[in-house]
Coordinates of C-alpha atoms and ligand atoms in Angstrom, one line a residue:
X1 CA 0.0 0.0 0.0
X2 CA 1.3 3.4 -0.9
X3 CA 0.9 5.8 1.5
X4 CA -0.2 9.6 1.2
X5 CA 2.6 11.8 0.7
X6 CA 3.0 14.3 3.6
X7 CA 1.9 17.7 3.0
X8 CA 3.8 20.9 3.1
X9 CA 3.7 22.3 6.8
X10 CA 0.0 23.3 7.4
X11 CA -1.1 23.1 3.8
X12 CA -3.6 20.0 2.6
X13 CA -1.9 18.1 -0.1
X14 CA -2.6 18.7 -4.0
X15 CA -5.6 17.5 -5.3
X16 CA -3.2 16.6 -8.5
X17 CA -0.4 14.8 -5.7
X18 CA -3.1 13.3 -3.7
X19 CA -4.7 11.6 -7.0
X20 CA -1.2 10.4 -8.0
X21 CA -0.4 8.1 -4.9
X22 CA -3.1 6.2 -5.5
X23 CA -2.5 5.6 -9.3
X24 CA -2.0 2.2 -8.6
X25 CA -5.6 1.6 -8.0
X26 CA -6.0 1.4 -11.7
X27 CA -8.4 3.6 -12.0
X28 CA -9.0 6.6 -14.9
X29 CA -7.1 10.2 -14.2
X30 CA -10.6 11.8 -13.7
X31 CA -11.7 9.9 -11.5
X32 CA -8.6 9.6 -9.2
X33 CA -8.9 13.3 -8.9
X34 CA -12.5 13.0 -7.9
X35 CA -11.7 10.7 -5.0
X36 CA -8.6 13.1 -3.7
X37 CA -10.9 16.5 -4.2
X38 CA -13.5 14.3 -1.8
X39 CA -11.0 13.2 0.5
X40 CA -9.7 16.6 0.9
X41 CA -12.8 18.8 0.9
X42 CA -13.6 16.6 3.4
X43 CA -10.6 17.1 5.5
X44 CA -9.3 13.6 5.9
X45 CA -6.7 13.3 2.5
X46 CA -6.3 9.8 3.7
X47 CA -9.8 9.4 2.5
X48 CA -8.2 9.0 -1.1
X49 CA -8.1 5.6 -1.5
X50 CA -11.1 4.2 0.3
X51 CA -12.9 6.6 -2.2
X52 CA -11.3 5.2 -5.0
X53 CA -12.2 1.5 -3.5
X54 CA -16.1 3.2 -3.3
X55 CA -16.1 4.0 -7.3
X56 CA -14.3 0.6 -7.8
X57 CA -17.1 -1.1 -5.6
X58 CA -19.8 0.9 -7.6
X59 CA -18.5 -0.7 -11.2
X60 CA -20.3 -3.1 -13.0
X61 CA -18.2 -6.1 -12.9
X62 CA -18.5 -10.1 -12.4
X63 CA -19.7 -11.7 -9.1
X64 CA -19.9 -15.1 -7.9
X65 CA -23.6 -16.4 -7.0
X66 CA -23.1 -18.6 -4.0
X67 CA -27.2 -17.5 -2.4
X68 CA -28.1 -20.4 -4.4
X69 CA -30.9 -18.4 -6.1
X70 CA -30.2 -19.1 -9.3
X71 CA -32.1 -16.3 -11.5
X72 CA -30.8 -13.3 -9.0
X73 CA -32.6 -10.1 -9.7
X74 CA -29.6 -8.2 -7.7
X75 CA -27.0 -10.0 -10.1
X76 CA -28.5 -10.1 -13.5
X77 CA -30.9 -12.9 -13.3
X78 CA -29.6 -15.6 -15.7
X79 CA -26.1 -15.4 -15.8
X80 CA -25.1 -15.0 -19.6
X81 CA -21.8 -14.4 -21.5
X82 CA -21.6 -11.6 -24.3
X83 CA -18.5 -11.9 -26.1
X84 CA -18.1 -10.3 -29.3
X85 CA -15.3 -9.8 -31.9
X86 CA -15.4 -6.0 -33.2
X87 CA -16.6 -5.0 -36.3
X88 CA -19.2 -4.6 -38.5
X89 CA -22.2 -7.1 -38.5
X90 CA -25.4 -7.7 -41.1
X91 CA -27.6 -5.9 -38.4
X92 CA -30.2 -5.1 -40.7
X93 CA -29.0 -6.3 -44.1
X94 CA -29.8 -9.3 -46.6
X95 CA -26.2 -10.7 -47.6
X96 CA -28.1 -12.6 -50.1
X97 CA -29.9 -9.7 -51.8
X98 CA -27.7 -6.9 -50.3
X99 CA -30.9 -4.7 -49.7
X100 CA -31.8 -3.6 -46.2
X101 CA -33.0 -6.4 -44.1
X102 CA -34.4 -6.8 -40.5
X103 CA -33.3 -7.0 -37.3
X104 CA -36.1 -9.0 -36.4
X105 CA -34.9 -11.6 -39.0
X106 CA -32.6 -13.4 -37.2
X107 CA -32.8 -14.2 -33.7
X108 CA -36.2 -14.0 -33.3
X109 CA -37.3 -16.4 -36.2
X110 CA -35.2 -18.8 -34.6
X111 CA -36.9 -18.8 -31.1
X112 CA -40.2 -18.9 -32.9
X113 CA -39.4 -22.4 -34.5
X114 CA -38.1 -23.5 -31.1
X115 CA -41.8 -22.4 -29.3
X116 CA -42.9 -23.9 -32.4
X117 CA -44.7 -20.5 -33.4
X118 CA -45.2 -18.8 -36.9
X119 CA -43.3 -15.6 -36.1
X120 CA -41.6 -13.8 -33.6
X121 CA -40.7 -10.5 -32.8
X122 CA -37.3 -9.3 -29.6
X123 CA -37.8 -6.2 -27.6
X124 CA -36.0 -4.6 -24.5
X125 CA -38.0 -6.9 -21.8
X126 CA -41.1 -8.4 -20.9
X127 CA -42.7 -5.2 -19.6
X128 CA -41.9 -3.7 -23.0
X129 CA -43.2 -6.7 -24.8
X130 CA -46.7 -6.8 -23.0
X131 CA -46.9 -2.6 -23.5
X132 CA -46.3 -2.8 -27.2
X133 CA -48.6 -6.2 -27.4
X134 CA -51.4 -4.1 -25.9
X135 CA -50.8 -0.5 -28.3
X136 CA -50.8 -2.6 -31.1
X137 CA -53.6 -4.7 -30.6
X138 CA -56.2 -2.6 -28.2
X139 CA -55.4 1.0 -28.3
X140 CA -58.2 2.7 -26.9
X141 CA -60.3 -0.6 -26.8
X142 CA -60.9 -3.0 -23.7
X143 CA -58.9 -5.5 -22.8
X144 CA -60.2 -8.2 -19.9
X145 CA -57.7 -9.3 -17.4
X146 CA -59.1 -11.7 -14.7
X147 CA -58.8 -9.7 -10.9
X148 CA -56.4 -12.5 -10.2
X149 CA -54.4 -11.2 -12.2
X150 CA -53.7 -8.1 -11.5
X151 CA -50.7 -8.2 -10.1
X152 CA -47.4 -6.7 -9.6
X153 CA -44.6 -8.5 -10.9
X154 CA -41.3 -6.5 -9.1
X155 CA -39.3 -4.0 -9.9
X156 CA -42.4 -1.6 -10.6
X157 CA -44.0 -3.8 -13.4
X158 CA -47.5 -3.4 -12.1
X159 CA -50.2 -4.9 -15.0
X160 CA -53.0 -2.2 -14.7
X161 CA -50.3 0.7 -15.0
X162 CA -48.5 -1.0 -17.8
X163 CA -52.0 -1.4 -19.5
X164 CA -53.3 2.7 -18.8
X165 CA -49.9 3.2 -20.3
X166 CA -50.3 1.8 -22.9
X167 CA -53.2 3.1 -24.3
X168 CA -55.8 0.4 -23.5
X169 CA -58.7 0.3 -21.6
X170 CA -58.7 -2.3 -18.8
X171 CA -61.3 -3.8 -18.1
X172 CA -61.7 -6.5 -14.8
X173 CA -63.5 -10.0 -14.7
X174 CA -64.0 -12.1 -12.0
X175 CA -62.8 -12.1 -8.6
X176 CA -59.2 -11.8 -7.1
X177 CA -59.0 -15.9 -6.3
X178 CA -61.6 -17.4 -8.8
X179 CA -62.7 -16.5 -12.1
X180 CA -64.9 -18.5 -15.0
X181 CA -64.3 -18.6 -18.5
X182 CA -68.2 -16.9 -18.4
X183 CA -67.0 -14.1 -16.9
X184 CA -64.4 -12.9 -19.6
X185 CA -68.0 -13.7 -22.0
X186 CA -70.3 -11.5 -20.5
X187 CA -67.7 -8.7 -20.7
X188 CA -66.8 -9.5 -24.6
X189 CA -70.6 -10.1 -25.6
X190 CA -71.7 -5.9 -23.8
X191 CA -70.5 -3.5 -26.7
X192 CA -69.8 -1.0 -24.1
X193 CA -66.8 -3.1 -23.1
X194 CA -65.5 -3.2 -26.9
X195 CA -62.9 -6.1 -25.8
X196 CA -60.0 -6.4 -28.6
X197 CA -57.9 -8.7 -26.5
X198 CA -58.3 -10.9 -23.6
X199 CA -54.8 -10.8 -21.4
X200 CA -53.6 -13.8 -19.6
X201 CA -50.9 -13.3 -16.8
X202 CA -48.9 -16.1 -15.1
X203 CA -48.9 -15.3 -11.6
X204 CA -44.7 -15.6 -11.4
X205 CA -44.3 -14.7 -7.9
X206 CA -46.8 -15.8 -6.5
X207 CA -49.6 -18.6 -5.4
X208 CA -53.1 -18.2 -4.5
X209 CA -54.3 -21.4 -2.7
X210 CA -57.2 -22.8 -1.5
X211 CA -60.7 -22.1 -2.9
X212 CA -59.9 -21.0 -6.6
X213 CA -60.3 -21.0 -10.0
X214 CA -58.7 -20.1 -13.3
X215 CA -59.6 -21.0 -17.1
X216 CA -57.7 -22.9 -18.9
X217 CA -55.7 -21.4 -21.9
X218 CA -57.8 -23.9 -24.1
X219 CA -60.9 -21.9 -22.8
X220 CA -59.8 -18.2 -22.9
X221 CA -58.5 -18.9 -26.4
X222 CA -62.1 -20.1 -27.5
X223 CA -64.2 -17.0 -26.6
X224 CA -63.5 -15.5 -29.8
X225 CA -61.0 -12.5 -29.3
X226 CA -57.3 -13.2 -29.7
X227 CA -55.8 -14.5 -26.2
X228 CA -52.3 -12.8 -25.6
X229 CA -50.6 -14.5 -22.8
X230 CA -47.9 -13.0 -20.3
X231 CA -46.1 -16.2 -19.7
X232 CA -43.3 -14.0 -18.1
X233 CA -40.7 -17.0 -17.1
X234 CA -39.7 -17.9 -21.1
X235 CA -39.7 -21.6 -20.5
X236 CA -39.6 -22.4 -24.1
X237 CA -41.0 -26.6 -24.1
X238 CA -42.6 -27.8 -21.6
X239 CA -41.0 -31.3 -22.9
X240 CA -37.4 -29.7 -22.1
X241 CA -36.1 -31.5 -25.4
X242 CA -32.9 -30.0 -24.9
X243 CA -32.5 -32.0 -21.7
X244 CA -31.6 -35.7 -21.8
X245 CA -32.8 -36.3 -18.7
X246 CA -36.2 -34.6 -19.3
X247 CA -37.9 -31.5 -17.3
X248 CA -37.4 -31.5 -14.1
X249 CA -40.4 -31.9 -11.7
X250 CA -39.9 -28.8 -10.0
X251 CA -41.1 -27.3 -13.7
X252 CA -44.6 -29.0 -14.3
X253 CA -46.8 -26.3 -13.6
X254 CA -44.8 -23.9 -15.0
X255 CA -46.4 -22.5 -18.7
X256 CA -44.6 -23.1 -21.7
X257 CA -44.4 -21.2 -24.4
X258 CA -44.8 -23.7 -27.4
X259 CA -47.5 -25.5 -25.3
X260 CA -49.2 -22.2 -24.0
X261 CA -49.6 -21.3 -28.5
X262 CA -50.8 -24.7 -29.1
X263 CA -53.5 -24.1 -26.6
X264 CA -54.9 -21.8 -28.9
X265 CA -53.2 -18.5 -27.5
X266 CA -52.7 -15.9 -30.4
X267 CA -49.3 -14.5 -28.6
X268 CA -47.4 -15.2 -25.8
X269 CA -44.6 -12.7 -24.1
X270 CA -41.8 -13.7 -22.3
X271 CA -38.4 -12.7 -20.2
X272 CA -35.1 -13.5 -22.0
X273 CA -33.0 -13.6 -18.7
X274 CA -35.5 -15.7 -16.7
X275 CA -35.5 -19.9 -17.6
X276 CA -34.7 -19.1 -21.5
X277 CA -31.2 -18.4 -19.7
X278 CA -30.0 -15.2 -22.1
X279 CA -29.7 -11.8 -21.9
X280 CA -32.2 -8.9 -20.8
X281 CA -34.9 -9.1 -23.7
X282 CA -38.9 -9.3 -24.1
X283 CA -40.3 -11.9 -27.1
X284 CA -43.4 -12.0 -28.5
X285 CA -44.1 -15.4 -30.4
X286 CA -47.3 -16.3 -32.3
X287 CA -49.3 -15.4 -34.8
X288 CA -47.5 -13.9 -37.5
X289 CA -50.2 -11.3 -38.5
X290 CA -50.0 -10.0 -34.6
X291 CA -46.6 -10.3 -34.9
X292 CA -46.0 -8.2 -37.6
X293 CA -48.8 -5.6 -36.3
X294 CA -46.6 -5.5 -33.3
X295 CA -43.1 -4.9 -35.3
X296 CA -45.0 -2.0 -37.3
X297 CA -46.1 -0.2 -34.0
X298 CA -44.1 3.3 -33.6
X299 CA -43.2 1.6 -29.8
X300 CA -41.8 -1.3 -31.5
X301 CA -38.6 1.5 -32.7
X302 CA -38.5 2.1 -28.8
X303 CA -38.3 -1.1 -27.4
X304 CA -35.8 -2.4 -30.1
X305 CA -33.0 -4.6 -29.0
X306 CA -28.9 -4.1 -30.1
X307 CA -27.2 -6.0 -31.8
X308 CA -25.7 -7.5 -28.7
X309 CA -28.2 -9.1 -27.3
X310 CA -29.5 -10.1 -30.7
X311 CA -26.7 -11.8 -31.3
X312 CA -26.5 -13.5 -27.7
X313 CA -30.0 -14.9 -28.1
X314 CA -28.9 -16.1 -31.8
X315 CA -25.9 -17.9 -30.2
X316 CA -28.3 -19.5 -27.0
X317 CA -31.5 -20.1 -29.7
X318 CA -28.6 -22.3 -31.7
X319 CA -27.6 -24.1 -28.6
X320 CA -31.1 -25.1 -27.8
X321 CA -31.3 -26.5 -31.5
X322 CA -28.4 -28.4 -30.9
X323 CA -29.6 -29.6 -27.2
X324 CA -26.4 -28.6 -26.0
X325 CA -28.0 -27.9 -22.5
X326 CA -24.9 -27.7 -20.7
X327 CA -23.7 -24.7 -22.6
X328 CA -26.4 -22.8 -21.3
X329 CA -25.4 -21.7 -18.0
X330 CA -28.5 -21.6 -16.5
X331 CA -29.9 -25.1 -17.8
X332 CA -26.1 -26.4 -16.6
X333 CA -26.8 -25.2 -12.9
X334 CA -30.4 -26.0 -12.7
X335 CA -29.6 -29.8 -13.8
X336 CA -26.7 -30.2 -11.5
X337 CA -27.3 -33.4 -9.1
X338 CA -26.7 -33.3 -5.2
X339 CA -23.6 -35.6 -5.9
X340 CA -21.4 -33.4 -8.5
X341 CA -22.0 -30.4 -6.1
X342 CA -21.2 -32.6 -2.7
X343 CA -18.1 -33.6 -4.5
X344 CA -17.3 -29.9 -5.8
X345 CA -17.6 -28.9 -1.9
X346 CA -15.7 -31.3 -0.5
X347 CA -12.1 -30.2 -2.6
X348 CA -12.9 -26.5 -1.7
X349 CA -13.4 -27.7 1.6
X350 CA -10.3 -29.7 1.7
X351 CA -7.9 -26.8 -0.4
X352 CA -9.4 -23.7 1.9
X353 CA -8.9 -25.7 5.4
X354 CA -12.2 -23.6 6.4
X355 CA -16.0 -24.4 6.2
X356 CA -18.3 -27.7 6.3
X357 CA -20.3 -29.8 3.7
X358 CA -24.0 -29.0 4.5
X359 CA -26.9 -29.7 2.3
X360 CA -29.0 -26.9 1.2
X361 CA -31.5 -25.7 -0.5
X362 CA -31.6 -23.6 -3.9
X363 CA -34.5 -21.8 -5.1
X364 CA -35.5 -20.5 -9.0
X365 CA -35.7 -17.3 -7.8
X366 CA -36.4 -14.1 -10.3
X367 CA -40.3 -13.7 -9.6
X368 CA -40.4 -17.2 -11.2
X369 CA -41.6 -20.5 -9.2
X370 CA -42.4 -18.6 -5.5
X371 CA -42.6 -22.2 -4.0
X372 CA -40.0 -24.6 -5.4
X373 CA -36.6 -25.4 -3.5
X374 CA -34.0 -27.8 -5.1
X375 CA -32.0 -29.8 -3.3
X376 CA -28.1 -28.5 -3.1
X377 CA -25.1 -28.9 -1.4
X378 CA -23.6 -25.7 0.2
X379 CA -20.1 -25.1 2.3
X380 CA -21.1 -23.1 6.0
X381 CA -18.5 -21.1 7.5
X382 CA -19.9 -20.2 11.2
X383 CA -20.7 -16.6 11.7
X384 CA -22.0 -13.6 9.0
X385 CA -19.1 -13.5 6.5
X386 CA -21.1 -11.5 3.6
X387 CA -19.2 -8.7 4.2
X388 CA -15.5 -10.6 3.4
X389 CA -16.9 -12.6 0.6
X390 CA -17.6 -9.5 -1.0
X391 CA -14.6 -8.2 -0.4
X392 CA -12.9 -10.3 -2.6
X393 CA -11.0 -9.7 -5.5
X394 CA -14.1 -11.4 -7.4
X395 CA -16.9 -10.8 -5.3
X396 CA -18.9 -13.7 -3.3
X397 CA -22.5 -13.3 -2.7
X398 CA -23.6 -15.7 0.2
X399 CA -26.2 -16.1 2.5
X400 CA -27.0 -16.2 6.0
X401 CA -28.5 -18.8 7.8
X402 CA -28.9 -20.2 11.5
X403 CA -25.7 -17.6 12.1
X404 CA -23.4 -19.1 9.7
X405 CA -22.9 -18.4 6.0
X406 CA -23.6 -20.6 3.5
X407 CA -22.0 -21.1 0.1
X408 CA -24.4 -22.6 -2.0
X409 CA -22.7 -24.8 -5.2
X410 CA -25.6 -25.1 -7.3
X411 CA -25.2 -21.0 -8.3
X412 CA -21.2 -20.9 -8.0
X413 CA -19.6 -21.8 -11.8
X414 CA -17.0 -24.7 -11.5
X415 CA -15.0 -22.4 -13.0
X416 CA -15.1 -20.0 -10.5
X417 CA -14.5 -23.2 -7.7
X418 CA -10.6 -21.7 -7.1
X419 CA -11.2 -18.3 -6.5
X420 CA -13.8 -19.5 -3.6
X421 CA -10.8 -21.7 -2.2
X422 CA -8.9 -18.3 -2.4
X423 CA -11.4 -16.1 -0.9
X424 CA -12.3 -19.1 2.0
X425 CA -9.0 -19.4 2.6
X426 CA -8.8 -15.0 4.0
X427 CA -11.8 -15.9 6.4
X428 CA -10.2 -16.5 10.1
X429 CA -10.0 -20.7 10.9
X430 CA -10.6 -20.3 14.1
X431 CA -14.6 -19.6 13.5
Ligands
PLP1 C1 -40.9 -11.2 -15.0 C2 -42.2 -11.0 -15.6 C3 -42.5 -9.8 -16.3 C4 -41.5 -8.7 -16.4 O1 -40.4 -9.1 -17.2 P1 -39.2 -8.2 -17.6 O2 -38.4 -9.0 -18.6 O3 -38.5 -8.0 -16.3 O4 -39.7 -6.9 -18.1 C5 -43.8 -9.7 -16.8 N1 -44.7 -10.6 -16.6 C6 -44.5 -11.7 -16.0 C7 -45.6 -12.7 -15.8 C8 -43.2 -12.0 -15.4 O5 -43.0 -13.1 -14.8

């Protein structure tokens, strides 16, 4: 560690001195000056470098998962690789005709054959996907949502302000825990209501229990207006093709995509960084004459995805084809048995000298599957370490519980199994 350099008698250092001795902190000129000119306007210089640790801390940069919540909203949700070599790329251009092409040719066309839909459409999210779904399709008409539906996903995404921003008309059936296919009817059959769209919502984060009732998509799609459905959690199959093994049970109620279309609904809009496992992004799949009333929307320019994540859900719709599961990071962690991740923690046990093998639990997490917990196997270290993990050189998100910390392997990358010995290794042995 440098040190400050000692001012002149009586005189705070330079800001320009002061910013120099803590060069080594990597950080750009400007901001090096920024933490010295804080450090001494607040009249403690050797404030430098903890305020240059503060912007470093503030950075967007990798962590390790070890919560064992494997869609974190705090980290990302699914955890997804973007690397991509510099230079131009066919964006929106048809090599074979070299006219202007689409954007929404690629990618998107490619997740509609795997949900086994006749077009598809990428936008910035889900939220943006279900606004544009409803300016397109409803503006200034009615669209019935079932009062059990009405619900607020996180993060803000609340379904009656989404709809009054958008430009439709809201209108309620049934009641918050049960609600009959009759009632979307009697709404859709008064002209008053002038219902474009009936609006299915998965309740994500949530479960009602007890006395209640729901239609079933088979019904909602038979009342005679198009049925758009916010499936939210992007589960593409139901059937899980890409998975030897099969779906998991913790999946079965979850709605699929590809099932939720051949049920009859006209659309369905989903996540991209919830179970599709790729980067922030909203799809609408279905119908290819919704589709494409969608894509000519002014919103649709919006909500428009880069070429980045374009390109990173080209790349994870081609390793679906392929059914190479475990190169999609999330699939590879959700799969993982009790066994390869008891094993995992027993070498970083061993190596670090610190922590026992407990079992744990891991949970979907992301507003998707509110009551499901998967087995796991986690390494406790006795006391509340969260705030050393995180203090290592790649940062360690763990939990808490029953007053020790728990590193769960299910969310930690095998790759990233060394850098926990390291950081285990800095926590005191003697706890
Ligand atoms: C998560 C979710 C959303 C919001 O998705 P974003 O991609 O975060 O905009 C909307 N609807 C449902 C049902 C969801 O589960």
């Amino acid at each position: 560690m440098s040190t400050t350099p000692p001012p002149p008698a009586g005189r705070p250092p330079s800001v320009d001195a002061l910013a120099r001795s803590i060069a080594d902190t990597g950080l750009p000129h400007p901001l090096l000056v920024s933490a010295a000119r804080d450090a001494i306007a607040s009249g403690d210089p050797d404030a430098a470098r903890s305020n240059a640790a503060r912007i470093q801390q503030l950075m967007l940069q990798r962590v390790i998962n070890a919560t064992g919540t494997m869609l974190h909203t705090n980290l990302g949700r699914a955890p997804n690789g973007v690397s991509q070599s510099a230079g131009f790329r066919n964006l929106e251009l048809d090599l074979a005709t070299g006219e202007r092409g689409s954007r929404q040719a690629q990618a998107p066309s490619l997740i509609a054959n795997l949900c086994g839909a006749e077009a598809a459409i990428v936008v910035n999210n889900c939220a943006s996907a279900v606004m544009l779904i409803l300016a397109a399709l409803a503006p200034g008409r009615g669209v019935a949502v079932s009062r059990g539906e009405l619900v607020e996903i996180g993060g803000g995404f609340r379904v009656p302000d989404v709809m009054e921003q958008s430009g439709a008309t809201l209108v309620e059936v049934g009641t918050t825990n049960r609600t009959r296919a009759g009632d979307y009817r009697k709404r859709i059959d008064d002209p008053e209501s002038d219902i474009a769209l009936v609006m299915q919502i998965h309740q994500s984060n949530f479960k009602i229990m007890g006395f209640t009732e729901m239609p079933s998509t088979r019904a909602l799609a038979d009342l005679g207006v198009p049925l758009a459905s916010d499936i939210g959690s992007g589960l593409l199959d139901a059937a899980c093709p890409w998975l030897p093994m099969g779906p998991p049970s913790w999946l079965s109620d979850e709605p699929a995509a590809k099932q939720t279309l051949a049920d009859g609904a006209a659309l369905v809009a989903f996540s991209g960084d919830k179970l599709l496992g790729g980067p922030q992004a909203g799809i609408i799949a279905g119908n290819a004459e919704l589709v494409a009333k969608c894509a000519q929307h002014p919103l649709a320019r919006a909500l428009r995805p880069g070429g980045l994540v374009l390109g990173a859900l080209q790349e994870l719709a081609l390793t679906y084809m392929r059914r190479d599961w475990e190169a999609i990071p999330f699939w590879k962690m959700a799969m993982a048995t009790p066994d390869e991740l008891e094993a995992r923690a027993n070498t970083i046990v061993t190596a670090a000298g610190v922590g026992s093998v407990v079992e744990t639990t891991s949970v979907p997490g992301g507003g998707t599957l509110p009551t499901v917990e998967i087995p796991s196997v986690g390494i406790s270290i006795s006391g509340d370490r969260r705030g050393q993990l995180r203090a290592a050189p790649v940062a360690i998100m763990a939990r808490v519980i029953d007053e020790s910390t728990v590193l769960d392997l299910r969310t930690i990358d095998e790759a990233d199994d060394d850098a926990v010995v390291a950081a285990l290794r800095e926590v005191p042995a003697s706890t």
